[in-house]
PDB file of C-alpha atoms in Angstrom:
ATOM      1  CA  MET A   1     -26.398 -18.179   7.067  1.00  0.00           C
ATOM      2  CA  ASP A   2     -29.378 -16.140   5.985  1.00  0.00           C
ATOM      3  CA  SER A   3     -31.813 -15.209   8.721  1.00  0.00           C
ATOM      4  CA  VAL A   4     -34.379 -13.848   6.251  1.00  0.00           C
ATOM      5  CA  LYS A   5     -37.682 -15.698   6.422  1.00  0.00           C
ATOM      6  CA  SER A   6     -38.989 -17.292   3.257  1.00  0.00           C
ATOM      7  CA  VAL A   7     -41.993 -15.788   1.515  1.00  0.00           C
ATOM      8  CA  VAL A   8     -42.543 -19.068  -0.318  1.00  0.00           C
ATOM      9  CA  GLY A   9     -42.563 -21.587   2.516  1.00  0.00           C
ATOM     10  CA  GLY A  10     -43.472 -21.197   6.179  1.00  0.00           C
ATOM     11  CA  GLN A  11     -41.961 -18.941   8.809  1.00  0.00           C
ATOM     12  CA  GLY A  12     -38.462 -19.976   9.785  1.00  0.00           C
ATOM     13  CA  ASP A  13     -37.692 -21.510   6.389  1.00  0.00           C
ATOM     14  CA  TYR A  14     -34.260 -20.801   4.958  1.00  0.00           C
ATOM     15  CA  PRO A  15     -34.726 -18.905   1.673  1.00  0.00           C
ATOM     16  CA  ILE A  16     -33.324 -20.223  -1.604  1.00  0.00           C
ATOM     17  CA  SER A  17     -32.126 -18.379  -4.699  1.00  0.00           C
ATOM     18  CA  ALA A  18     -32.480 -20.198  -8.023  1.00  0.00           C
ATOM     19  CA  VAL A  19     -29.700 -19.187 -10.424  1.00  0.00           C
ATOM     20  CA  ILE A  20     -29.904 -19.697 -14.194  1.00  0.00           C
ATOM     21  CA  ILE A  21     -27.295 -18.853 -16.829  1.00  0.00           C
ATOM     22  CA  ALA A  22     -28.761 -18.170 -20.264  1.00  0.00           C
ATOM     23  CA  GLN A  23     -27.806 -17.402 -23.847  1.00  0.00           C
ATOM     24  CA  ASP A  24     -30.474 -17.107 -26.563  1.00  0.00           C
ATOM     25  CA  ASP A  25     -32.851 -19.375 -24.631  1.00  0.00           C
ATOM     26  CA  GLU A  26     -36.186 -17.644 -25.153  1.00  0.00           C
ATOM     27  CA  VAL A  27     -37.824 -20.895 -26.298  1.00  0.00           C
ATOM     28  CA  ARG A  28     -36.812 -22.937 -23.231  1.00  0.00           C
ATOM     29  CA  ILE A  29     -36.228 -20.702 -20.231  1.00  0.00           C
ATOM     30  CA  SER A  30     -39.827 -20.101 -19.096  1.00  0.00           C
ATOM     31  CA  LYS A  31     -40.378 -23.760 -18.125  1.00  0.00           C
ATOM     32  CA  ALA A  32     -37.156 -23.782 -16.113  1.00  0.00           C
ATOM     33  CA  ILE A  33     -38.162 -20.610 -14.265  1.00  0.00           C
ATOM     34  CA  GLN A  34     -41.732 -21.705 -13.564  1.00  0.00           C
ATOM     35  CA  SER A  35     -40.610 -25.098 -12.246  1.00  0.00           C
ATOM     36  CA  CYS A  36     -38.659 -23.362  -9.445  1.00  0.00           C
ATOM     37  CA  ARG A  37     -41.505 -21.169  -8.213  1.00  0.00           C
ATOM     38  CA  LEU A  38     -42.786 -23.570  -5.547  1.00  0.00           C
ATOM     39  CA  PHE A  39     -39.577 -23.455  -3.508  1.00  0.00           C
ATOM     40  CA  ALA A  40     -37.421 -20.558  -4.790  1.00  0.00           C
ATOM     41  CA  ASP A  41     -37.696 -17.184  -3.059  1.00  0.00           C
ATOM     42  CA  GLU A  42     -36.113 -15.511  -6.069  1.00  0.00           C
ATOM     43  CA  VAL A  43     -34.905 -16.469  -9.537  1.00  0.00           C
ATOM     44  CA  VAL A  44     -31.718 -14.845 -10.820  1.00  0.00           C
ATOM     45  CA  VAL A  45     -31.024 -15.012 -14.563  1.00  0.00           C
ATOM     46  CA  ILE A  46     -27.559 -14.241 -15.915  1.00  0.00           C
ATOM     47  CA  ASP A  47     -27.688 -13.546 -19.637  1.00  0.00           C
ATOM     48  CA  GLY A  48     -24.532 -13.702 -21.738  1.00  0.00           C
ATOM     49  CA  GLY A  49     -25.786 -11.266 -24.373  1.00  0.00           C
ATOM     50  CA  SER A  50     -28.781 -12.931 -26.011  1.00  0.00           C
ATOM     51  CA  LYS A  51     -30.018 -11.660 -29.352  1.00  0.00           C
ATOM     52  CA  ASP A  52     -33.519 -13.063 -28.834  1.00  0.00           C
ATOM     53  CA  GLY A  53     -36.097 -12.192 -26.175  1.00  0.00           C
ATOM     54  CA  THR A  54     -34.509 -14.101 -23.280  1.00  0.00           C
ATOM     55  CA  VAL A  55     -33.932 -11.003 -21.143  1.00  0.00           C
ATOM     56  CA  GLN A  56     -37.381  -9.502 -21.720  1.00  0.00           C
ATOM     57  CA  LEU A  57     -39.140 -12.825 -21.088  1.00  0.00           C
ATOM     58  CA  SER A  58     -37.191 -13.428 -17.868  1.00  0.00           C
ATOM     59  CA  GLU A  59     -38.025  -9.938 -16.613  1.00  0.00           C
ATOM     60  CA  SER A  60     -41.708 -10.478 -17.414  1.00  0.00           C
ATOM     61  CA  LEU A  61     -41.576 -13.583 -15.198  1.00  0.00           C
ATOM     62  CA  ASN A  62     -40.343 -11.457 -12.271  1.00  0.00           C
ATOM     63  CA  CYS A  63     -36.750 -12.662 -12.370  1.00  0.00           C
ATOM     64  CA  ARG A  64     -33.802 -10.489 -11.437  1.00  0.00           C
ATOM     65  CA  VAL A  65     -31.816 -10.300 -14.672  1.00  0.00           C
ATOM     66  CA  TYR A  66     -28.170  -9.353 -15.171  1.00  0.00           C
ATOM     67  CA  VAL A  67     -26.446  -9.124 -18.544  1.00  0.00           C
ATOM     68  CA  ASN A  68     -22.820 -10.227 -18.389  1.00  0.00           C
ATOM     69  CA  PRO A  69     -20.781 -10.829 -21.589  1.00  0.00           C
ATOM     70  CA  TRP A  70     -19.945 -14.536 -21.733  1.00  0.00           C
ATOM     71  CA  PRO A  71     -16.730 -15.227 -19.725  1.00  0.00           C
ATOM     72  CA  GLY A  72     -16.993 -19.035 -19.732  1.00  0.00           C
ATOM     73  CA  TYR A  73     -19.235 -21.502 -17.897  1.00  0.00           C
ATOM     74  CA  ALA A  74     -17.613 -21.492 -14.451  1.00  0.00           C
ATOM     75  CA  LYS A  75     -17.143 -17.720 -14.265  1.00  0.00           C
ATOM     76  CA  GLN A  76     -20.677 -17.055 -15.492  1.00  0.00           C
ATOM     77  CA  ARG A  77     -22.114 -19.482 -12.951  1.00  0.00           C
ATOM     78  CA  GLU A  78     -20.062 -17.863 -10.171  1.00  0.00           C
ATOM     79  CA  PHE A  79     -21.189 -14.415 -11.343  1.00  0.00           C
ATOM     80  CA  GLY A  80     -24.792 -15.510 -10.862  1.00  0.00           C
ATOM     81  CA  VAL A  81     -24.188 -17.062  -7.451  1.00  0.00           C
ATOM     82  CA  GLU A  82     -22.536 -13.859  -6.240  1.00  0.00           C
ATOM     83  CA  ARG A  83     -25.610 -11.839  -7.228  1.00  0.00           C
ATOM     84  CA  ALA A  84     -28.072 -14.059  -5.421  1.00  0.00           C
ATOM     85  CA  VAL A  85     -29.703 -12.482  -2.364  1.00  0.00           C
ATOM     86  CA  HIS A  86     -29.680 -15.701  -0.363  1.00  0.00           C
ATOM     87  CA  ASP A  87     -26.840 -18.019   0.621  1.00  0.00           C
ATOM     88  CA  TRP A  88     -28.679 -21.233  -0.227  1.00  0.00           C
ATOM     89  CA  VAL A  89     -28.455 -21.535  -3.996  1.00  0.00           C
ATOM     90  CA  PHE A  90     -30.194 -23.847  -6.454  1.00  0.00           C
ATOM     91  CA  LEU A  91     -28.494 -24.187  -9.845  1.00  0.00           C
ATOM     92  CA  ILE A  92     -30.615 -24.931 -12.897  1.00  0.00           C
ATOM     93  CA  ASP A  93     -30.020 -24.682 -16.645  1.00  0.00           C
ATOM     94  CA  THR A  94     -32.451 -23.263 -19.184  1.00  0.00           C
ATOM     95  CA  ASP A  95     -33.195 -26.685 -20.688  1.00  0.00           C
ATOM     96  CA  GLU A  96     -33.996 -28.308 -17.330  1.00  0.00           C
ATOM     97  CA  VAL A  97     -37.311 -28.633 -15.507  1.00  0.00           C
ATOM     98  CA  VAL A  98     -37.837 -29.465 -11.826  1.00  0.00           C
ATOM     99  CA  SER A  99     -40.373 -32.251 -11.324  1.00  0.00           C
ATOM    100  CA  ASP A 100     -43.275 -31.681  -8.911  1.00  0.00           C
ATOM    101  CA  GLU A 101     -41.842 -34.344  -6.608  1.00  0.00           C
ATOM    102  CA  LEU A 102     -38.428 -32.659  -6.525  1.00  0.00           C
ATOM    103  CA  ALA A 103     -39.946 -29.213  -5.942  1.00  0.00           C
ATOM    104  CA  ALA A 104     -41.981 -30.603  -3.041  1.00  0.00           C
ATOM    105  CA  SER A 105     -38.943 -32.319  -1.500  1.00  0.00           C
ATOM    106  CA  ILE A 106     -36.923 -29.072  -1.642  1.00  0.00           C
ATOM    107  CA  LEU A 107     -39.820 -27.096  -0.148  1.00  0.00           C
ATOM    108  CA  GLU A 108     -40.109 -29.642   2.661  1.00  0.00           C
ATOM    109  CA  LEU A 109     -36.357 -29.395   3.223  1.00  0.00           C
ATOM    110  CA  LYS A 110     -36.250 -25.593   3.679  1.00  0.00           C
ATOM    111  CA  PRO A 111     -36.884 -25.443   7.457  1.00  0.00           C
ATOM    112  CA  GLY A 112     -33.977 -27.845   8.011  1.00  0.00           C
ATOM    113  CA  LEU A 113     -31.269 -26.099   5.989  1.00  0.00           C
ATOM    114  CA  ILE A 114     -29.234 -25.456   9.126  1.00  0.00           C
ATOM    115  CA  ASP A 115     -25.949 -27.191   8.309  1.00  0.00           C
ATOM    116  CA  GLN A 116     -24.082 -25.098   5.732  1.00  0.00           C
ATOM    117  CA  SER A 117     -21.566 -27.881   5.097  1.00  0.00           C
ATOM    118  CA  VAL A 118     -24.208 -30.226   3.668  1.00  0.00           C
ATOM    119  CA  ALA A 119     -25.028 -30.046  -0.042  1.00  0.00           C
ATOM    120  CA  TYR A 120     -27.838 -31.772  -1.925  1.00  0.00           C
ATOM    121  CA  SER A 121     -27.582 -33.749  -5.138  1.00  0.00           C
ATOM    122  CA  ILE A 122     -30.417 -34.234  -7.582  1.00  0.00           C
ATOM    123  CA  TYR A 123     -31.149 -37.010 -10.042  1.00  0.00           C
ATOM    124  CA  ARG A 124     -31.094 -35.700 -13.611  1.00  0.00           C
ATOM    125  CA  ILE A 125     -32.401 -37.664 -16.591  1.00  0.00           C
ATOM    126  CA  GLY A 126     -31.900 -36.558 -20.192  1.00  0.00           C
ATOM    127  CA  ASP A 127     -33.881 -37.120 -23.352  1.00  0.00           C
ATOM    128  CA  PHE A 128     -32.742 -38.098 -26.831  1.00  0.00           C
ATOM    129  CA  MET A 129     -34.881 -38.217 -29.968  1.00  0.00           C
ATOM    130  CA  GLY A 130     -38.120 -38.155 -28.005  1.00  0.00           C
ATOM    131  CA  ARG A 131     -37.271 -40.782 -25.383  1.00  0.00           C
ATOM    132  CA  TRP A 132     -36.157 -40.466 -21.783  1.00  0.00           C
ATOM    133  CA  LEU A 133     -33.023 -42.387 -20.913  1.00  0.00           C
ATOM    134  CA  ASP A 134     -33.296 -44.596 -17.830  1.00  0.00           C
ATOM    135  CA  ARG A 135     -29.702 -44.021 -16.786  1.00  0.00           C
ATOM    136  CA  GLY A 136     -29.349 -40.608 -15.163  1.00  0.00           C
ATOM    137  CA  GLU A 137     -26.796 -38.991 -12.873  1.00  0.00           C
ATOM    138  CA  TYR A 138     -26.760 -37.299  -9.481  1.00  0.00           C
ATOM    139  CA  LEU A 139     -25.502 -33.710  -9.576  1.00  0.00           C
ATOM    140  CA  VAL A 140     -24.996 -31.261  -6.715  1.00  0.00           C
ATOM    141  CA  ARG A 141     -27.438 -28.425  -7.394  1.00  0.00           C
ATOM    142  CA  LEU A 142     -28.483 -27.152  -3.951  1.00  0.00           C
ATOM    143  CA  TYR A 143     -25.765 -25.857  -1.628  1.00  0.00           C
ATOM    144  CA  ASN A 144     -24.700 -22.973   0.593  1.00  0.00           C
ATOM    145  CA  ARG A 145     -22.354 -20.535  -1.119  1.00  0.00           C
ATOM    146  CA  LYS A 146     -20.639 -19.708   2.195  1.00  0.00           C
ATOM    147  CA  ALA A 147     -19.386 -23.286   2.372  1.00  0.00           C
ATOM    148  CA  TYR A 148     -18.602 -24.108  -1.262  1.00  0.00           C
ATOM    149  CA  GLY A 149     -17.523 -22.395  -4.458  1.00  0.00           C
ATOM    150  CA  ILE A 150     -17.904 -23.268  -8.120  1.00  0.00           C
ATOM    151  CA  ARG A 151     -15.198 -25.528  -9.542  1.00  0.00           C
ATOM    152  CA  ASN A 152     -12.917 -23.451 -11.767  1.00  0.00           C
ATOM    153  CA  SER A 153     -13.174 -25.609 -14.854  1.00  0.00           C
ATOM    154  CA  LEU A 154     -13.831 -25.108 -18.560  1.00  0.00           C
ATOM    155  CA  VAL A 155     -16.525 -27.782 -18.318  1.00  0.00           C
ATOM    156  CA  HIS A 156     -18.513 -29.467 -15.502  1.00  0.00           C
ATOM    157  CA  GLU A 157     -18.763 -26.204 -13.576  1.00  0.00           C
ATOM    158  CA  MET A 158     -20.459 -27.486 -10.424  1.00  0.00           C
ATOM    159  CA  PRO A 159     -19.875 -26.812  -6.699  1.00  0.00           C
ATOM    160  CA  GLU A 160     -16.784 -28.456  -5.234  1.00  0.00           C
ATOM    161  CA  VAL A 161     -18.376 -30.785  -2.701  1.00  0.00           C
ATOM    162  CA  SER A 162     -17.096 -34.143  -1.484  1.00  0.00           C
ATOM    163  CA  GLU A 163     -19.391 -37.159  -1.793  1.00  0.00           C
ATOM    164  CA  GLU A 164     -19.591 -37.686   1.982  1.00  0.00           C
ATOM    165  CA  ARG A 165     -21.022 -34.173   2.457  1.00  0.00           C
ATOM    166  CA  THR A 166     -23.812 -34.776  -0.064  1.00  0.00           C
ATOM    167  CA  ILE A 167     -27.396 -35.899   0.525  1.00  0.00           C
ATOM    168  CA  ARG A 168     -29.578 -37.153  -2.321  1.00  0.00           C
ATOM    169  CA  LEU A 169     -33.027 -35.653  -2.753  1.00  0.00           C
ATOM    170  CA  THR A 170     -36.098 -37.435  -4.065  1.00  0.00           C
ATOM    171  CA  GLY A 171     -37.533 -36.310  -7.385  1.00  0.00           C
ATOM    172  CA  THR A 172     -36.146 -35.707 -10.843  1.00  0.00           C
ATOM    173  CA  LEU A 173     -34.558 -32.891 -12.781  1.00  0.00           C
ATOM    174  CA  TRP A 174     -35.744 -33.382 -16.361  1.00  0.00           C
ATOM    175  CA  HIS A 175     -33.085 -32.410 -18.893  1.00  0.00           C
ATOM    176  CA  TYR A 176     -34.581 -31.502 -22.281  1.00  0.00           C
ATOM    177  CA  GLY A 177     -31.163 -31.470 -23.913  1.00  0.00           C
ATOM    178  CA  TYR A 178     -32.062 -32.867 -27.325  1.00  0.00           C
ATOM    179  CA  ARG A 179     -33.251 -30.466 -30.038  1.00  0.00           C
ATOM    180  CA  SER A 180     -31.970 -31.942 -33.298  1.00  0.00           C
ATOM    181  CA  ILE A 181     -29.060 -34.001 -34.602  1.00  0.00           C
ATOM    182  CA  ASN A 182     -27.447 -30.865 -36.040  1.00  0.00           C
ATOM    183  CA  ASP A 183     -27.730 -29.084 -32.701  1.00  0.00           C
ATOM    184  CA  HIS A 184     -26.391 -32.134 -30.859  1.00  0.00           C
ATOM    185  CA  VAL A 185     -23.357 -32.330 -33.160  1.00  0.00           C
ATOM    186  CA  ALA A 186     -22.704 -28.600 -32.739  1.00  0.00           C
ATOM    187  CA  ARG A 187     -22.827 -28.854 -28.956  1.00  0.00           C
ATOM    188  CA  PHE A 188     -20.662 -31.976 -28.953  1.00  0.00           C
ATOM    189  CA  ASN A 189     -18.131 -30.036 -30.996  1.00  0.00           C
ATOM    190  CA  LYS A 190     -18.180 -27.197 -28.460  1.00  0.00           C
ATOM    191  CA  TYR A 191     -17.938 -29.437 -25.403  1.00  0.00           C
ATOM    192  CA  THR A 192     -15.158 -31.590 -26.855  1.00  0.00           C
ATOM    193  CA  ASP A 193     -13.230 -28.379 -27.542  1.00  0.00           C
ATOM    194  CA  LEU A 194     -13.550 -27.447 -23.873  1.00  0.00           C
ATOM    195  CA  GLU A 195     -12.741 -30.982 -22.681  1.00  0.00           C
ATOM    196  CA  ALA A 196      -9.598 -31.154 -24.819  1.00  0.00           C
ATOM    197  CA  GLU A 197      -8.503 -27.661 -23.767  1.00  0.00           C
ATOM    198  CA  SER A 198      -8.992 -28.595 -20.126  1.00  0.00           C
ATOM    199  CA  ALA A 199      -6.934 -31.781 -20.567  1.00  0.00           C
ATOM    200  CA  TYR A 200      -4.202 -29.842 -22.374  1.00  0.00           C
ATOM    201  CA  ALA A 201      -4.096 -27.189 -19.633  1.00  0.00           C
ATOM    202  CA  LYS A 202      -3.635 -29.954 -17.047  1.00  0.00           C
ATOM    203  CA  GLY A 203      -0.690 -31.344 -19.015  1.00  0.00           C
ATOM    204  CA  LYS A 204      -2.354 -34.621 -19.972  1.00  0.00           C
ATOM    205  CA  ARG A 205      -0.580 -36.671 -22.619  1.00  0.00           C
ATOM    206  CA  PHE A 206      -2.046 -38.046 -25.832  1.00  0.00           C
ATOM    207  CA  ARG A 207      -1.874 -41.806 -26.229  1.00  0.00           C
ATOM    208  CA  VAL A 208      -2.934 -43.755 -29.308  1.00  0.00           C
ATOM    209  CA  SER A 209      -3.959 -46.583 -26.992  1.00  0.00           C
ATOM    210  CA  HIS A 210      -6.657 -44.328 -25.547  1.00  0.00           C
ATOM    211  CA  LEU A 211      -8.214 -43.914 -28.991  1.00  0.00           C
ATOM    212  CA  LEU A 212      -8.127 -47.664 -29.499  1.00  0.00           C
ATOM    213  CA  VAL A 213      -9.632 -48.522 -26.119  1.00  0.00           C
ATOM    214  CA  ARG A 214     -11.812 -45.702 -24.836  1.00  0.00           C
ATOM    215  CA  PRO A 215     -14.338 -45.239 -27.689  1.00  0.00           C
ATOM    216  CA  PRO A 216     -15.381 -48.917 -27.931  1.00  0.00           C
ATOM    217  CA  ALA A 217     -15.280 -49.217 -24.142  1.00  0.00           C
ATOM    218  CA  ARG A 218     -17.603 -46.242 -23.858  1.00  0.00           C
ATOM    219  CA  PHE A 219     -20.031 -47.804 -26.345  1.00  0.00           C
ATOM    220  CA  LEU A 220     -20.095 -51.085 -24.424  1.00  0.00           C
ATOM    221  CA  GLN A 221     -20.613 -49.206 -21.169  1.00  0.00           C
ATOM    222  CA  LYS A 222     -23.501 -47.089 -22.435  1.00  0.00           C
ATOM    223  CA  TYR A 223     -25.232 -49.563 -24.715  1.00  0.00           C
ATOM    224  CA  PHE A 224     -24.983 -52.738 -22.656  1.00  0.00           C
ATOM    225  CA  LEU A 225     -23.953 -51.942 -19.071  1.00  0.00           C
ATOM    226  CA  HIS A 226     -26.251 -48.920 -18.795  1.00  0.00           C
ATOM    227  CA  GLY A 227     -29.004 -50.724 -20.684  1.00  0.00           C
ATOM    228  CA  LEU A 228     -29.451 -48.270 -23.539  1.00  0.00           C
ATOM    229  CA  PHE A 229     -30.056 -51.196 -25.903  1.00  0.00           C
ATOM    230  CA  LYS A 230     -33.574 -51.174 -24.434  1.00  0.00           C
ATOM    231  CA  LYS A 231     -34.199 -47.703 -25.873  1.00  0.00           C
ATOM    232  CA  GLY A 232     -34.115 -48.612 -29.566  1.00  0.00           C
ATOM    233  CA  MET A 233     -32.559 -46.089 -31.942  1.00  0.00           C
ATOM    234  CA  SER A 234     -32.458 -43.447 -29.208  1.00  0.00           C
ATOM    235  CA  GLY A 235     -30.240 -45.621 -27.031  1.00  0.00           C
ATOM    236  CA  PHE A 236     -28.095 -46.671 -29.970  1.00  0.00           C
ATOM    237  CA  GLY A 237     -27.717 -43.044 -31.072  1.00  0.00           C
ATOM    238  CA  VAL A 238     -26.622 -41.845 -27.628  1.00  0.00           C
ATOM    239  CA  SER A 239     -24.083 -44.670 -27.383  1.00  0.00           C
ATOM    240  CA  VAL A 240     -22.631 -43.789 -30.792  1.00  0.00           C
ATOM    241  CA  PHE A 241     -22.413 -40.127 -29.826  1.00  0.00           C
ATOM    242  CA  TRP A 242     -20.341 -41.107 -26.789  1.00  0.00           C
ATOM    243  CA  VAL A 243     -17.965 -42.984 -29.108  1.00  0.00           C
ATOM    244  CA  MET A 244     -17.664 -39.802 -31.180  1.00  0.00           C
ATOM    245  CA  TYR A 245     -17.113 -37.776 -28.015  1.00  0.00           C
ATOM    246  CA  GLU A 246     -14.150 -39.895 -26.938  1.00  0.00           C
ATOM    247  CA  PHE A 247     -12.608 -39.782 -30.426  1.00  0.00           C
ATOM    248  CA  MET A 248     -13.032 -36.026 -30.735  1.00  0.00           C
ATOM    249  CA  VAL A 249     -11.555 -35.245 -27.322  1.00  0.00           C
ATOM    250  CA  GLY A 250      -8.571 -37.490 -28.075  1.00  0.00           C
ATOM    251  CA  PHE A 251      -7.874 -36.051 -31.518  1.00  0.00           C
ATOM    252  CA  LYS A 252      -8.359 -32.474 -30.351  1.00  0.00           C
ATOM    253  CA  LEU A 253      -5.936 -33.042 -27.480  1.00  0.00           C
ATOM    254  CA  TYR A 254      -3.432 -34.406 -29.993  1.00  0.00           C
ATOM    255  CA  GLU A 255      -3.967 -31.355 -32.192  1.00  0.00           C
ATOM    256  CA  LEU A 256      -3.397 -28.979 -29.270  1.00  0.00           C
ATOM    257  CA  ILE A 257      -0.235 -30.785 -28.189  1.00  0.00           C
ATOM    258  CA  ARG A 258       1.085 -30.853 -31.758  1.00  0.00           C
ATOM    259  CA  SER A 259       0.232 -27.178 -32.230  1.00  0.00           C
ATOM    260  CA  GLY A 260       1.972 -26.323 -28.967  1.00  0.00           C
ATOM    261  CA  LYS A 261       5.099 -28.228 -29.967  1.00  0.00           C
ATOM    262  CA  LEU A 262       5.137 -26.535 -33.377  1.00  0.00           C
ATOM    263  CA  THR A 263       4.798 -23.145 -31.701  1.00  0.00           C
ATOM    264  CA  GLN A 264       7.673 -23.941 -29.353  1.00  0.00           C
ATOM    265  CA  HIS A 265       9.748 -25.269 -32.251  1.00  0.00           C
ATOM    266  CA  ASN A 266       9.117 -22.162 -34.344  1.00  0.00           C
ATOM    267  CA  ALA A 267       9.874 -19.874 -31.401  1.00  0.00           C
ATOM    268  CA  LYS A 268      13.129 -21.717 -30.729  1.00  0.00           C
ATOM    269  CA  LYS A 269      14.030 -21.613 -34.423  1.00  0.00           C
ATOM    270  CA  SER A 270      13.311 -17.871 -34.529  1.00  0.00           C
ATOM    271  CA  GLN A 271      15.478 -17.311 -31.462  1.00  0.00           C
ATOM    272  CA  ILE A 272      18.372 -19.252 -33.004  1.00  0.00           C
ATOM    273  CA  GLU A 273      18.084 -17.222 -36.215  1.00  0.00           C
ATOM    274  CA  LYS A 274      18.127 -13.985 -34.216  1.00  0.00           C
ATOM    275  CA  GLU A 275      21.220 -15.134 -32.339  1.00  0.00           C
ATOM    276  CA  LYS A 276      22.947 -16.049 -35.615  1.00  0.00           C
ATOM    277  CA  LYS A 277      22.124 -12.635 -37.082  1.00  0.00           C
ATOM    278  CA  GLY A 278      23.551 -11.027 -33.965  1.00  0.00           C
ATOM    279  CA  GLU A 279      26.757 -13.067 -34.284  1.00  0.00           C
ATOM    280  CA  ARG A 280      27.118 -12.098 -37.965  1.00  0.00           C
ATOM    281  CA  SER A 281      26.541  -8.440 -37.121  1.00  0.00           C
ATOM    282  CA  TYR A 282      29.192  -8.616 -34.393  1.00  0.00           C
ATOM    283  CA  ALA A 283      31.639 -10.345 -36.777  1.00  0.00           C
ATOM    284  CA  VAL A 284      31.214  -7.570 -39.387  1.00  0.00           C
ATOM    285  CA  GLN A 285      32.056  -4.967 -36.788  1.00  0.00           C
TER     286      GLN A 285
END
């Protein structure tokens, strides 16, 4: 546990490092950085090789910046955590902003960060087409790196912490994830690639029944159970995107499995042909 005293809070506070991974985020990153200033003793930015002014802007805001060619979400996040000065780490993305209430609750918490085994989850709410969605999610974002590591996953690269070791903080993490429909489709395409690849790597099987059941079930869950019907076109749009997400993950998993089987089939066929050629060569001798 760090014994360094915080320069942000009072004496005896346990210092916190805010860690951000970035890639061409000049437009968004400053708000994320500034929202951490009340409680963070340092802000570490890991840049994957931005072509815009992300690095220069982050440096001008007194962040410690490292450029690391993009290795994937989990590895990049872990790279940032390893370069933090302090053991208590707060994870934030470039399109997220800490609310004043959340910043105050973390600042108030700092003197009591004694138990390394306890992690803290934060309520995150996203926007879509100019409206905030009522249904958010709790995500572990504040934890001690001596106790927990980042989950080694293609997607959902968060600390591996059990629910019983997690305490919920008051306040909100605002997720400004929506930029445009085109951008949303592009990111859905990227994330469904990763989701399907992760499922394939785990040996999950493709089932037609999943495509028949999961997409409509997801729409019913989001639109009615989660109350997105109250959000007009924004709620309807998000619900439809989740239907697309389920379809795309399913079809991409099928494509990967089919491609893998074809590769195995072709390799086996090639091996048989080589063996036959060897037999013919031996027969000629």
